[in-house]
Amino acid sequence: MSNPLIAARNAFAMGFPERRVVLNVRDWGYIDTGQGPALLLIPGTLGRGDIFWQQITALSDRLRVVAVTYPETGGIAEWAEDLAALLDHLGIETASVLGSSLGGYLAQYFAAAHPGRVDTLFAANTLHSVAGLIDKMPYALDLDAAPIADLRAGFGQGLGAWAEAHPDQADLVELLLEEVGGRIPEPELRMRLKALKTAPELPPLTLSESGRFTIEADDDPLIPPEMRAAVRARVRPAAAYRFTWGGHFPYVARPEAYAALLEQALGLTVTGPDWGSEKERAQ
């Protein structure tokens, strides 16, 4: 039986093939579609720019949506400069920026380094600090020398455990296994892991608090409750969006709700929709 998520993602990728651009000697992929205020989407470790295909489809009639794929070299600080160069390349002065997981860390760094380029920040299913990360797997490994098969197998074990606990998300797990199994090339996968392992601590945010949001899920297996609280404490969001379920990938698992919360936060809807999660005002 075919996987409807993979089929839908593949159909989107056929219609919106990834473009390539060299930014500060690094080769990035990106999708650029739609018209209106700009929204920049930054994926996590598992996913190319088209992992956001459902949000791009839902929002590109009102927003210019740019979704990126990481290069094979660089790191968080370098990538933040590359994102500024990408906005210049595309003729975009400012953008709302959403990053998930690794992308959420990069989005926070970019907003701190280039506050004048960011209208709204969404720090989603992410972390506030890399302190202690080097002691955890797979970051404890030599990410240059560890066999790529071992790294991919580690992701597979984690995803397999999630599928056993959440059989209703088997299609999502299969899509992610395809990503880690080779759709993300080896140099890119290694670099994503290394970028977070070697990331600098986040600089303070000076962006207006009215333009800061967090997104999390109660059942996220990778971002524990204390880390979610630390992200909220650091970002000091105008609103903290919390899914009661959705795991580490609510934008894939709950795409309609995810698009609806973005519509609400960005003022694209007159009244708040019933988008199936909880919004908590920052105190």
PDB file of C-alpha atoms in Angstrom:
ATOM      1  CA  MET A   1       0.000   0.000   0.000  1.00  0.00           C
ATOM      2  CA  SER A   2       1.410   3.390  -0.944  1.00  0.00           C
ATOM      3  CA  ASN A   3       2.172   5.949   1.717  1.00  0.00           C
ATOM      4  CA  PRO A   4      -0.093   9.002   1.221  1.00  0.00           C
ATOM      5  CA  LEU A   5       2.341  11.363   2.952  1.00  0.00           C
ATOM      6  CA  ILE A   6       5.256  10.299   0.753  1.00  0.00           C
ATOM      7  CA  ALA A   7       3.052  10.463  -2.337  1.00  0.00           C
ATOM      8  CA  ALA A   8       1.885  13.980  -1.462  1.00  0.00           C
ATOM      9  CA  ARG A   9       5.428  15.146  -0.664  1.00  0.00           C
ATOM     10  CA  ASN A  10       6.759  13.678  -3.899  1.00  0.00           C
ATOM     11  CA  ALA A  11       3.992  15.319  -5.926  1.00  0.00           C
ATOM     12  CA  PHE A  12       4.825  18.657  -4.308  1.00  0.00           C
ATOM     13  CA  ALA A  13       8.547  18.169  -4.997  1.00  0.00           C
ATOM     14  CA  MET A  14       7.802  17.497  -8.651  1.00  0.00           C
ATOM     15  CA  GLY A  15       5.821  20.715  -8.937  1.00  0.00           C
ATOM     16  CA  PHE A  16       8.213  22.800  -6.843  1.00  0.00           C
ATOM     17  CA  PRO A  17      11.736  21.482  -7.453  1.00  0.00           C
ATOM     18  CA  GLU A  18      14.442  22.735  -5.139  1.00  0.00           C
ATOM     19  CA  ARG A  19      16.559  25.568  -6.488  1.00  0.00           C
ATOM     20  CA  ARG A  20      20.240  25.937  -5.602  1.00  0.00           C
ATOM     21  CA  VAL A  21      22.224  29.020  -4.666  1.00  0.00           C
ATOM     22  CA  VAL A  22      25.770  29.534  -3.362  1.00  0.00           C
ATOM     23  CA  LEU A  23      25.853  31.804  -0.328  1.00  0.00           C
ATOM     24  CA  ASN A  24      29.232  32.668   1.183  1.00  0.00           C
ATOM     25  CA  VAL A  25      30.755  29.624  -0.636  1.00  0.00           C
ATOM     26  CA  ARG A  26      28.073  27.243   0.729  1.00  0.00           C
ATOM     27  CA  ASP A  27      25.568  25.539  -1.572  1.00  0.00           C
ATOM     28  CA  TRP A  28      22.005  25.874  -0.249  1.00  0.00           C
ATOM     29  CA  GLY A  29      18.755  24.498  -1.551  1.00  0.00           C
ATOM     30  CA  TYR A  30      15.541  26.477  -1.359  1.00  0.00           C
ATOM     31  CA  ILE A  31      11.922  26.650  -2.459  1.00  0.00           C
ATOM     32  CA  ASP A  32      10.444  30.095  -3.121  1.00  0.00           C
ATOM     33  CA  THR A  33       6.767  30.421  -3.945  1.00  0.00           C
ATOM     34  CA  GLY A  34       3.742  32.611  -3.284  1.00  0.00           C
ATOM     35  CA  GLN A  35       3.232  36.336  -2.844  1.00  0.00           C
ATOM     36  CA  GLY A  36       2.886  38.628   0.136  1.00  0.00           C
ATOM     37  CA  PRO A  37       4.873  39.068   3.349  1.00  0.00           C
ATOM     38  CA  ALA A  38       7.771  36.604   3.522  1.00  0.00           C
ATOM     39  CA  LEU A  39       7.853  33.505   5.723  1.00  0.00           C
ATOM     40  CA  LEU A  40      11.182  31.653   5.981  1.00  0.00           C
ATOM     41  CA  LEU A  41      10.934  27.978   7.001  1.00  0.00           C
ATOM     42  CA  ILE A  42      13.976  26.134   8.396  1.00  0.00           C
ATOM     43  CA  PRO A  43      13.766  22.345   8.882  1.00  0.00           C
ATOM     44  CA  GLY A  44      15.283  20.187  11.569  1.00  0.00           C
ATOM     45  CA  THR A  45      17.845  17.428  11.171  1.00  0.00           C
ATOM     46  CA  LEU A  46      15.422  15.153   9.314  1.00  0.00           C
ATOM     47  CA  GLY A  47      13.944  16.988   6.394  1.00  0.00           C
ATOM     48  CA  ARG A  48      14.695  19.073   3.367  1.00  0.00           C
ATOM     49  CA  GLY A  49      12.856  22.286   2.599  1.00  0.00           C
ATOM     50  CA  ASP A  50       9.934  20.352   1.171  1.00  0.00           C
ATOM     51  CA  ILE A  51       9.233  18.743   4.570  1.00  0.00           C
ATOM     52  CA  PHE A  52       7.019  21.818   5.005  1.00  0.00           C
ATOM     53  CA  TRP A  53       5.048  21.073   1.835  1.00  0.00           C
ATOM     54  CA  GLN A  54       1.710  21.141   3.646  1.00  0.00           C
ATOM     55  CA  GLN A  55       2.287  24.588   5.182  1.00  0.00           C
ATOM     56  CA  ILE A  56       3.643  25.932   1.880  1.00  0.00           C
ATOM     57  CA  THR A  57       0.536  24.713   0.082  1.00  0.00           C
ATOM     58  CA  ALA A  58      -1.803  26.146   2.708  1.00  0.00           C
ATOM     59  CA  LEU A  59      -0.165  29.583   3.034  1.00  0.00           C
ATOM     60  CA  SER A  60       1.386  30.511  -0.309  1.00  0.00           C
ATOM     61  CA  ASP A  61      -1.807  32.189  -1.502  1.00  0.00           C
ATOM     62  CA  ARG A  62      -1.207  34.897   1.129  1.00  0.00           C
ATOM     63  CA  LEU A  63       2.498  34.665   1.926  1.00  0.00           C
ATOM     64  CA  ARG A  64       5.736  34.416   0.020  1.00  0.00           C
ATOM     65  CA  VAL A  65       7.102  31.200   1.523  1.00  0.00           C
ATOM     66  CA  VAL A  66      10.800  30.329   1.355  1.00  0.00           C
ATOM     67  CA  ALA A  67      11.874  26.923   2.698  1.00  0.00           C
ATOM     68  CA  VAL A  68      15.556  26.012   2.859  1.00  0.00           C
ATOM     69  CA  THR A  69      17.734  22.903   2.734  1.00  0.00           C
ATOM     70  CA  TYR A  70      21.066  22.960   4.560  1.00  0.00           C
ATOM     71  CA  PRO A  71      24.463  22.950   2.839  1.00  0.00           C
ATOM     72  CA  GLU A  72      27.185  20.356   3.402  1.00  0.00           C
ATOM     73  CA  THR A  73      29.503  22.750   5.237  1.00  0.00           C
ATOM     74  CA  GLY A  74      29.328  25.512   7.810  1.00  0.00           C
ATOM     75  CA  GLY A  75      27.603  25.760  11.160  1.00  0.00           C
ATOM     76  CA  ILE A  76      25.045  27.770  13.077  1.00  0.00           C
ATOM     77  CA  ALA A  77      26.897  31.107  13.033  1.00  0.00           C
ATOM     78  CA  GLU A  78      27.867  30.746   9.371  1.00  0.00           C
ATOM     79  CA  TRP A  79      24.376  29.663   8.386  1.00  0.00           C
ATOM     80  CA  ALA A  80      22.859  32.710  10.072  1.00  0.00           C
ATOM     81  CA  GLU A  81      24.973  34.896   7.796  1.00  0.00           C
ATOM     82  CA  ASP A  82      23.959  32.754   4.826  1.00  0.00           C
ATOM     83  CA  LEU A  83      20.278  33.273   5.597  1.00  0.00           C
ATOM     84  CA  ALA A  84      20.785  37.023   5.579  1.00  0.00           C
ATOM     85  CA  ALA A  85      22.531  36.639   2.219  1.00  0.00           C
ATOM     86  CA  LEU A  86      19.634  34.505   0.949  1.00  0.00           C
ATOM     87  CA  LEU A  87      17.139  37.219   1.842  1.00  0.00           C
ATOM     88  CA  ASP A  88      19.325  39.706  -0.021  1.00  0.00           C
ATOM     89  CA  HIS A  89      19.511  37.350  -3.012  1.00  0.00           C
ATOM     90  CA  LEU A  90      15.726  37.048  -3.089  1.00  0.00           C
ATOM     91  CA  GLY A  91      15.118  40.758  -2.591  1.00  0.00           C
ATOM     92  CA  ILE A  92      13.443  40.239   0.801  1.00  0.00           C
ATOM     93  CA  GLU A  93      14.097  42.943   3.383  1.00  0.00           C
ATOM     94  CA  THR A  94      12.396  41.256   6.355  1.00  0.00           C
ATOM     95  CA  ALA A  95      10.688  37.927   6.958  1.00  0.00           C
ATOM     96  CA  SER A  96       8.896  35.970   9.620  1.00  0.00           C
ATOM     97  CA  VAL A  97      11.148  33.036  10.500  1.00  0.00           C
ATOM     98  CA  LEU A  98      10.071  29.599  11.684  1.00  0.00           C
ATOM     99  CA  GLY A  99      12.595  26.932  12.567  1.00  0.00           C
ATOM    100  CA  SER A 100      11.900  23.486  13.994  1.00  0.00           C
ATOM    101  CA  SER A 101      14.359  21.516  16.141  1.00  0.00           C
ATOM    102  CA  LEU A 102      17.850  22.253  14.721  1.00  0.00           C
ATOM    103  CA  GLY A 103      16.136  24.876  12.595  1.00  0.00           C
ATOM    104  CA  GLY A 104      14.602  26.393  15.718  1.00  0.00           C
ATOM    105  CA  TYR A 105      18.037  26.879  17.214  1.00  0.00           C
ATOM    106  CA  LEU A 106      19.254  28.457  13.989  1.00  0.00           C
ATOM    107  CA  ALA A 107      16.149  30.660  13.815  1.00  0.00           C
ATOM    108  CA  GLN A 108      16.816  31.946  17.342  1.00  0.00           C
ATOM    109  CA  TYR A 109      20.449  32.637  16.472  1.00  0.00           C
ATOM    110  CA  PHE A 110      19.484  34.391  13.242  1.00  0.00           C
ATOM    111  CA  ALA A 111      16.908  36.556  15.027  1.00  0.00           C
ATOM    112  CA  ALA A 112      19.532  37.535  17.614  1.00  0.00           C
ATOM    113  CA  ALA A 113      22.231  38.232  15.031  1.00  0.00           C
ATOM    114  CA  HIS A 114      19.954  40.020  12.535  1.00  0.00           C
ATOM    115  CA  PRO A 115      16.964  41.396  14.453  1.00  0.00           C
ATOM    116  CA  GLY A 116      16.297  43.980  11.761  1.00  0.00           C
ATOM    117  CA  ARG A 117      15.603  41.207   9.241  1.00  0.00           C
ATOM    118  CA  VAL A 118      13.031  39.350  11.382  1.00  0.00           C
ATOM    119  CA  ASP A 119       9.396  40.362  11.669  1.00  0.00           C
ATOM    120  CA  THR A 120       8.268  37.376  13.727  1.00  0.00           C
ATOM    121  CA  LEU A 121      10.169  34.465  15.281  1.00  0.00           C
ATOM    122  CA  PHE A 122       8.701  30.988  15.757  1.00  0.00           C
ATOM    123  CA  ALA A 123      10.966  28.739  17.854  1.00  0.00           C
ATOM    124  CA  ALA A 124       9.384  25.314  17.347  1.00  0.00           C
ATOM    125  CA  ASN A 125      10.083  21.956  19.033  1.00  0.00           C
ATOM    126  CA  THR A 126      13.580  23.163  19.762  1.00  0.00           C
ATOM    127  CA  LEU A 127      16.182  23.725  22.437  1.00  0.00           C
ATOM    128  CA  HIS A 128      17.512  26.767  24.284  1.00  0.00           C
ATOM    129  CA  SER A 129      21.120  25.648  24.776  1.00  0.00           C
ATOM    130  CA  VAL A 130      23.574  23.035  23.518  1.00  0.00           C
ATOM    131  CA  ALA A 131      25.179  22.627  26.959  1.00  0.00           C
ATOM    132  CA  GLY A 132      25.588  18.916  27.693  1.00  0.00           C
ATOM    133  CA  LEU A 133      24.590  17.863  24.182  1.00  0.00           C
ATOM    134  CA  ILE A 134      28.054  16.455  23.490  1.00  0.00           C
ATOM    135  CA  ASP A 135      27.419  13.727  26.079  1.00  0.00           C
ATOM    136  CA  LYS A 136      24.267  12.475  24.345  1.00  0.00           C
ATOM    137  CA  MET A 137      23.906  10.161  21.365  1.00  0.00           C
ATOM    138  CA  PRO A 138      24.558  10.544  18.510  1.00  0.00           C
ATOM    139  CA  TYR A 139      26.472  13.741  19.343  1.00  0.00           C
ATOM    140  CA  ALA A 140      28.892  11.844  21.599  1.00  0.00           C
ATOM    141  CA  LEU A 141      30.231  10.049  18.511  1.00  0.00           C
ATOM    142  CA  ASP A 142      32.978  11.266  16.221  1.00  0.00           C
ATOM    143  CA  LEU A 143      30.588  12.584  13.611  1.00  0.00           C
ATOM    144  CA  ASP A 144      33.318  12.702  10.960  1.00  0.00           C
ATOM    145  CA  ALA A 145      34.473   9.111  11.434  1.00  0.00           C
ATOM    146  CA  ALA A 146      31.383   7.235  12.638  1.00  0.00           C
ATOM    147  CA  PRO A 147      30.053   4.964   9.856  1.00  0.00           C
ATOM    148  CA  ILE A 148      27.080   6.630   8.195  1.00  0.00           C
ATOM    149  CA  ALA A 149      25.217   3.322   8.432  1.00  0.00           C
ATOM    150  CA  ASP A 150      25.512   3.503  12.231  1.00  0.00           C
ATOM    151  CA  LEU A 151      24.234   7.077  12.329  1.00  0.00           C
ATOM    152  CA  ARG A 152      21.287   6.219  10.125  1.00  0.00           C
ATOM    153  CA  ALA A 153      20.584   3.079  12.134  1.00  0.00           C
ATOM    154  CA  GLY A 154      20.452   5.150  15.305  1.00  0.00           C
ATOM    155  CA  PHE A 155      17.774   7.365  13.815  1.00  0.00           C
ATOM    156  CA  GLY A 156      15.971   4.264  12.589  1.00  0.00           C
ATOM    157  CA  GLN A 157      15.867   2.749  16.069  1.00  0.00           C
ATOM    158  CA  GLY A 158      14.389   5.899  17.546  1.00  0.00           C
ATOM    159  CA  LEU A 159      11.823   6.217  14.792  1.00  0.00           C
ATOM    160  CA  GLY A 160      10.968   2.536  15.069  1.00  0.00           C
ATOM    161  CA  ALA A 161      10.268   2.908  18.772  1.00  0.00           C
ATOM    162  CA  TRP A 162       8.031   5.901  18.036  1.00  0.00           C
ATOM    163  CA  ALA A 163       6.120   3.888  15.410  1.00  0.00           C
ATOM    164  CA  GLU A 164       5.537   1.058  17.887  1.00  0.00           C
ATOM    165  CA  ALA A 165       4.189   3.487  20.480  1.00  0.00           C
ATOM    166  CA  HIS A 166       2.160   5.477  17.923  1.00  0.00           C
ATOM    167  CA  PRO A 167       0.990   3.115  15.166  1.00  0.00           C
ATOM    168  CA  ASP A 168      -1.325   5.837  13.880  1.00  0.00           C
ATOM    169  CA  GLN A 169       1.799   7.749  12.756  1.00  0.00           C
ATOM    170  CA  ALA A 170       3.328   4.912  10.726  1.00  0.00           C
ATOM    171  CA  ASP A 171       3.113   6.943   7.509  1.00  0.00           C
ATOM    172  CA  LEU A 172       5.032   9.828   9.112  1.00  0.00           C
ATOM    173  CA  VAL A 173       7.720   7.464  10.404  1.00  0.00           C
ATOM    174  CA  GLU A 174       8.119   5.911   6.950  1.00  0.00           C
ATOM    175  CA  LEU A 175       8.534   9.371   5.420  1.00  0.00           C
ATOM    176  CA  LEU A 176      11.214  10.278   7.978  1.00  0.00           C
ATOM    177  CA  LEU A 177      13.009   6.965   7.470  1.00  0.00           C
ATOM    178  CA  GLU A 178      13.179   7.775   3.769  1.00  0.00           C
ATOM    179  CA  GLU A 179      14.760  11.127   4.624  1.00  0.00           C
ATOM    180  CA  VAL A 180      17.423   9.664   6.897  1.00  0.00           C
ATOM    181  CA  GLY A 181      17.893   6.636   4.669  1.00  0.00           C
ATOM    182  CA  GLY A 182      19.405   8.624   1.835  1.00  0.00           C
ATOM    183  CA  ARG A 183      17.128  11.409   0.671  1.00  0.00           C
ATOM    184  CA  ILE A 184      19.328  13.593   2.872  1.00  0.00           C
ATOM    185  CA  PRO A 185      22.833  12.932   1.478  1.00  0.00           C
ATOM    186  CA  GLU A 186      25.517  11.739   3.871  1.00  0.00           C
ATOM    187  CA  PRO A 187      27.531  15.010   3.978  1.00  0.00           C
ATOM    188  CA  GLU A 188      24.382  17.016   4.727  1.00  0.00           C
ATOM    189  CA  LEU A 189      23.278  14.642   7.485  1.00  0.00           C
ATOM    190  CA  ARG A 190      26.693  14.673   9.149  1.00  0.00           C
ATOM    191  CA  MET A 191      26.850  18.460   8.933  1.00  0.00           C
ATOM    192  CA  ARG A 192      23.439  18.943  10.521  1.00  0.00           C
ATOM    193  CA  LEU A 193      24.511  16.854  13.498  1.00  0.00           C
ATOM    194  CA  LYS A 194      27.890  18.567  13.735  1.00  0.00           C
ATOM    195  CA  ALA A 195      26.323  22.023  13.477  1.00  0.00           C
ATOM    196  CA  LEU A 196      24.278  21.460  16.609  1.00  0.00           C
ATOM    197  CA  LYS A 197      27.093  19.663  18.443  1.00  0.00           C
ATOM    198  CA  THR A 198      29.468  22.580  17.849  1.00  0.00           C
ATOM    199  CA  ALA A 199      26.890  25.385  18.014  1.00  0.00           C
ATOM    200  CA  PRO A 200      27.665  28.553  19.949  1.00  0.00           C
ATOM    201  CA  GLU A 201      25.392  29.509  22.794  1.00  0.00           C
ATOM    202  CA  LEU A 202      22.514  31.710  21.723  1.00  0.00           C
ATOM    203  CA  PRO A 203      22.965  35.495  21.963  1.00  0.00           C
ATOM    204  CA  PRO A 204      20.234  37.521  23.706  1.00  0.00           C
ATOM    205  CA  LEU A 205      17.124  38.313  21.694  1.00  0.00           C
ATOM    206  CA  THR A 206      16.323  41.972  21.123  1.00  0.00           C
ATOM    207  CA  LEU A 207      13.355  41.340  18.839  1.00  0.00           C
ATOM    208  CA  SER A 208      10.122  42.869  20.123  1.00  0.00           C
ATOM    209  CA  GLU A 209       8.370  40.421  22.439  1.00  0.00           C
ATOM    210  CA  SER A 210       5.156  40.873  20.456  1.00  0.00           C
ATOM    211  CA  GLY A 211       6.917  39.156  17.561  1.00  0.00           C
ATOM    212  CA  ARG A 212       8.132  36.083  19.476  1.00  0.00           C
ATOM    213  CA  PHE A 213       6.308  32.756  19.558  1.00  0.00           C
ATOM    214  CA  THR A 214       7.094  29.230  20.654  1.00  0.00           C
ATOM    215  CA  ILE A 215       5.561  25.968  19.435  1.00  0.00           C
ATOM    216  CA  GLU A 216       5.840  22.676  21.309  1.00  0.00           C
ATOM    217  CA  ALA A 217       4.079  19.325  21.767  1.00  0.00           C
ATOM    218  CA  ASP A 218       3.359  17.533  25.015  1.00  0.00           C
ATOM    219  CA  ASP A 219       4.451  14.194  23.538  1.00  0.00           C
ATOM    220  CA  ASP A 220       7.674  15.393  21.890  1.00  0.00           C
ATOM    221  CA  PRO A 221      10.138  12.562  22.634  1.00  0.00           C
ATOM    222  CA  LEU A 222      13.243  14.671  21.886  1.00  0.00           C
ATOM    223  CA  ILE A 223      12.453  17.904  23.727  1.00  0.00           C
ATOM    224  CA  PRO A 224      11.637  17.074  27.375  1.00  0.00           C
ATOM    225  CA  PRO A 225       9.306  19.266  29.469  1.00  0.00           C
ATOM    226  CA  GLU A 226      12.121  21.054  31.284  1.00  0.00           C
ATOM    227  CA  MET A 227      13.725  22.027  27.976  1.00  0.00           C
ATOM    228  CA  ARG A 228      10.399  23.289  26.617  1.00  0.00           C
ATOM    229  CA  ALA A 229      10.058  25.446  29.721  1.00  0.00           C
ATOM    230  CA  ALA A 230      13.612  26.738  29.268  1.00  0.00           C
ATOM    231  CA  VAL A 231      12.876  27.676  25.650  1.00  0.00           C
ATOM    232  CA  ARG A 232       9.811  29.623  26.755  1.00  0.00           C
ATOM    233  CA  ALA A 233      11.796  31.329  29.504  1.00  0.00           C
ATOM    234  CA  ARG A 234      14.511  32.345  27.053  1.00  0.00           C
ATOM    235  CA  VAL A 235      12.274  33.424  24.167  1.00  0.00           C
ATOM    236  CA  ARG A 236       9.624  35.100  26.382  1.00  0.00           C
ATOM    237  CA  PRO A 237       6.953  34.582  23.732  1.00  0.00           C
ATOM    238  CA  ALA A 238       3.895  36.725  23.198  1.00  0.00           C
ATOM    239  CA  ALA A 239       2.094  33.389  22.932  1.00  0.00           C
ATOM    240  CA  ALA A 240       3.268  29.832  23.541  1.00  0.00           C
ATOM    241  CA  TYR A 241       1.482  27.379  21.281  1.00  0.00           C
ATOM    242  CA  ARG A 242       1.226  23.886  22.756  1.00  0.00           C
ATOM    243  CA  PHE A 243      -0.029  20.806  20.931  1.00  0.00           C
ATOM    244  CA  THR A 244      -1.400  18.123  23.208  1.00  0.00           C
ATOM    245  CA  TRP A 245      -0.110  15.621  20.623  1.00  0.00           C
ATOM    246  CA  GLY A 246       2.004  15.841  17.505  1.00  0.00           C
ATOM    247  CA  GLY A 247       5.391  14.535  18.622  1.00  0.00           C
ATOM    248  CA  HIS A 248       8.536  16.169  17.262  1.00  0.00           C
ATOM    249  CA  PHE A 249       6.964  16.810  13.855  1.00  0.00           C
ATOM    250  CA  PRO A 250       3.547  18.425  14.421  1.00  0.00           C
ATOM    251  CA  TYR A 251       3.845  20.309  11.129  1.00  0.00           C
ATOM    252  CA  VAL A 252       3.666  16.909   9.374  1.00  0.00           C
ATOM    253  CA  ALA A 253       1.440  15.070  11.859  1.00  0.00           C
ATOM    254  CA  ARG A 254      -1.091  17.918  12.265  1.00  0.00           C
ATOM    255  CA  PRO A 255      -0.688  20.123   9.192  1.00  0.00           C
ATOM    256  CA  GLU A 256      -4.063  21.853   9.244  1.00  0.00           C
ATOM    257  CA  ALA A 257      -3.700  22.850  12.888  1.00  0.00           C
ATOM    258  CA  TYR A 258      -0.116  23.979  12.307  1.00  0.00           C
ATOM    259  CA  ALA A 259      -1.074  26.187   9.375  1.00  0.00           C
ATOM    260  CA  ALA A 260      -3.982  27.587  11.377  1.00  0.00           C
ATOM    261  CA  LEU A 261      -1.764  28.642  14.274  1.00  0.00           C
ATOM    262  CA  LEU A 262       0.567  30.401  11.836  1.00  0.00           C
ATOM    263  CA  GLU A 263      -2.414  32.152  10.277  1.00  0.00           C
ATOM    264  CA  GLN A 264      -3.504  33.275  13.722  1.00  0.00           C
ATOM    265  CA  ALA A 265      -0.067  34.441  14.884  1.00  0.00           C
ATOM    266  CA  LEU A 266       0.619  36.291  11.633  1.00  0.00           C
ATOM    267  CA  GLY A 267      -2.766  37.994  11.591  1.00  0.00           C
ATOM    268  CA  LEU A 268      -4.052  36.187   8.510  1.00  0.00           C
ATOM    269  CA  THR A 269      -7.356  35.295  10.198  1.00  0.00           C
ATOM    270  CA  VAL A 270      -9.859  37.682  11.754  1.00  0.00           C
ATOM    271  CA  THR A 271     -10.828  35.306  14.563  1.00  0.00           C
ATOM    272  CA  GLY A 272      -8.844  32.501  16.125  1.00  0.00           C
ATOM    273  CA  PRO A 273      -9.767  29.118  14.606  1.00  0.00           C
ATOM    274  CA  ASP A 274     -10.316  25.941  16.580  1.00  0.00           C
ATOM    275  CA  TRP A 275      -6.926  24.535  15.629  1.00  0.00           C
ATOM    276  CA  GLY A 276      -6.805  21.695  18.113  1.00  0.00           C
ATOM    277  CA  SER A 277      -4.043  22.742  20.502  1.00  0.00           C
ATOM    278  CA  GLU A 278      -3.703  25.187  23.332  1.00  0.00           C
ATOM    279  CA  LYS A 279      -2.394  28.738  23.252  1.00  0.00           C
ATOM    280  CA  GLU A 280      -0.884  30.013  26.477  1.00  0.00           C
ATOM    281  CA  ARG A 281      -0.210  33.691  26.943  1.00  0.00           C
ATOM    282  CA  ALA A 282       3.230  34.410  28.331  1.00  0.00           C
ATOM    283  CA  GLN A 283       3.048  35.788  31.847  1.00  0.00           C
TER     284      GLN A 283
END
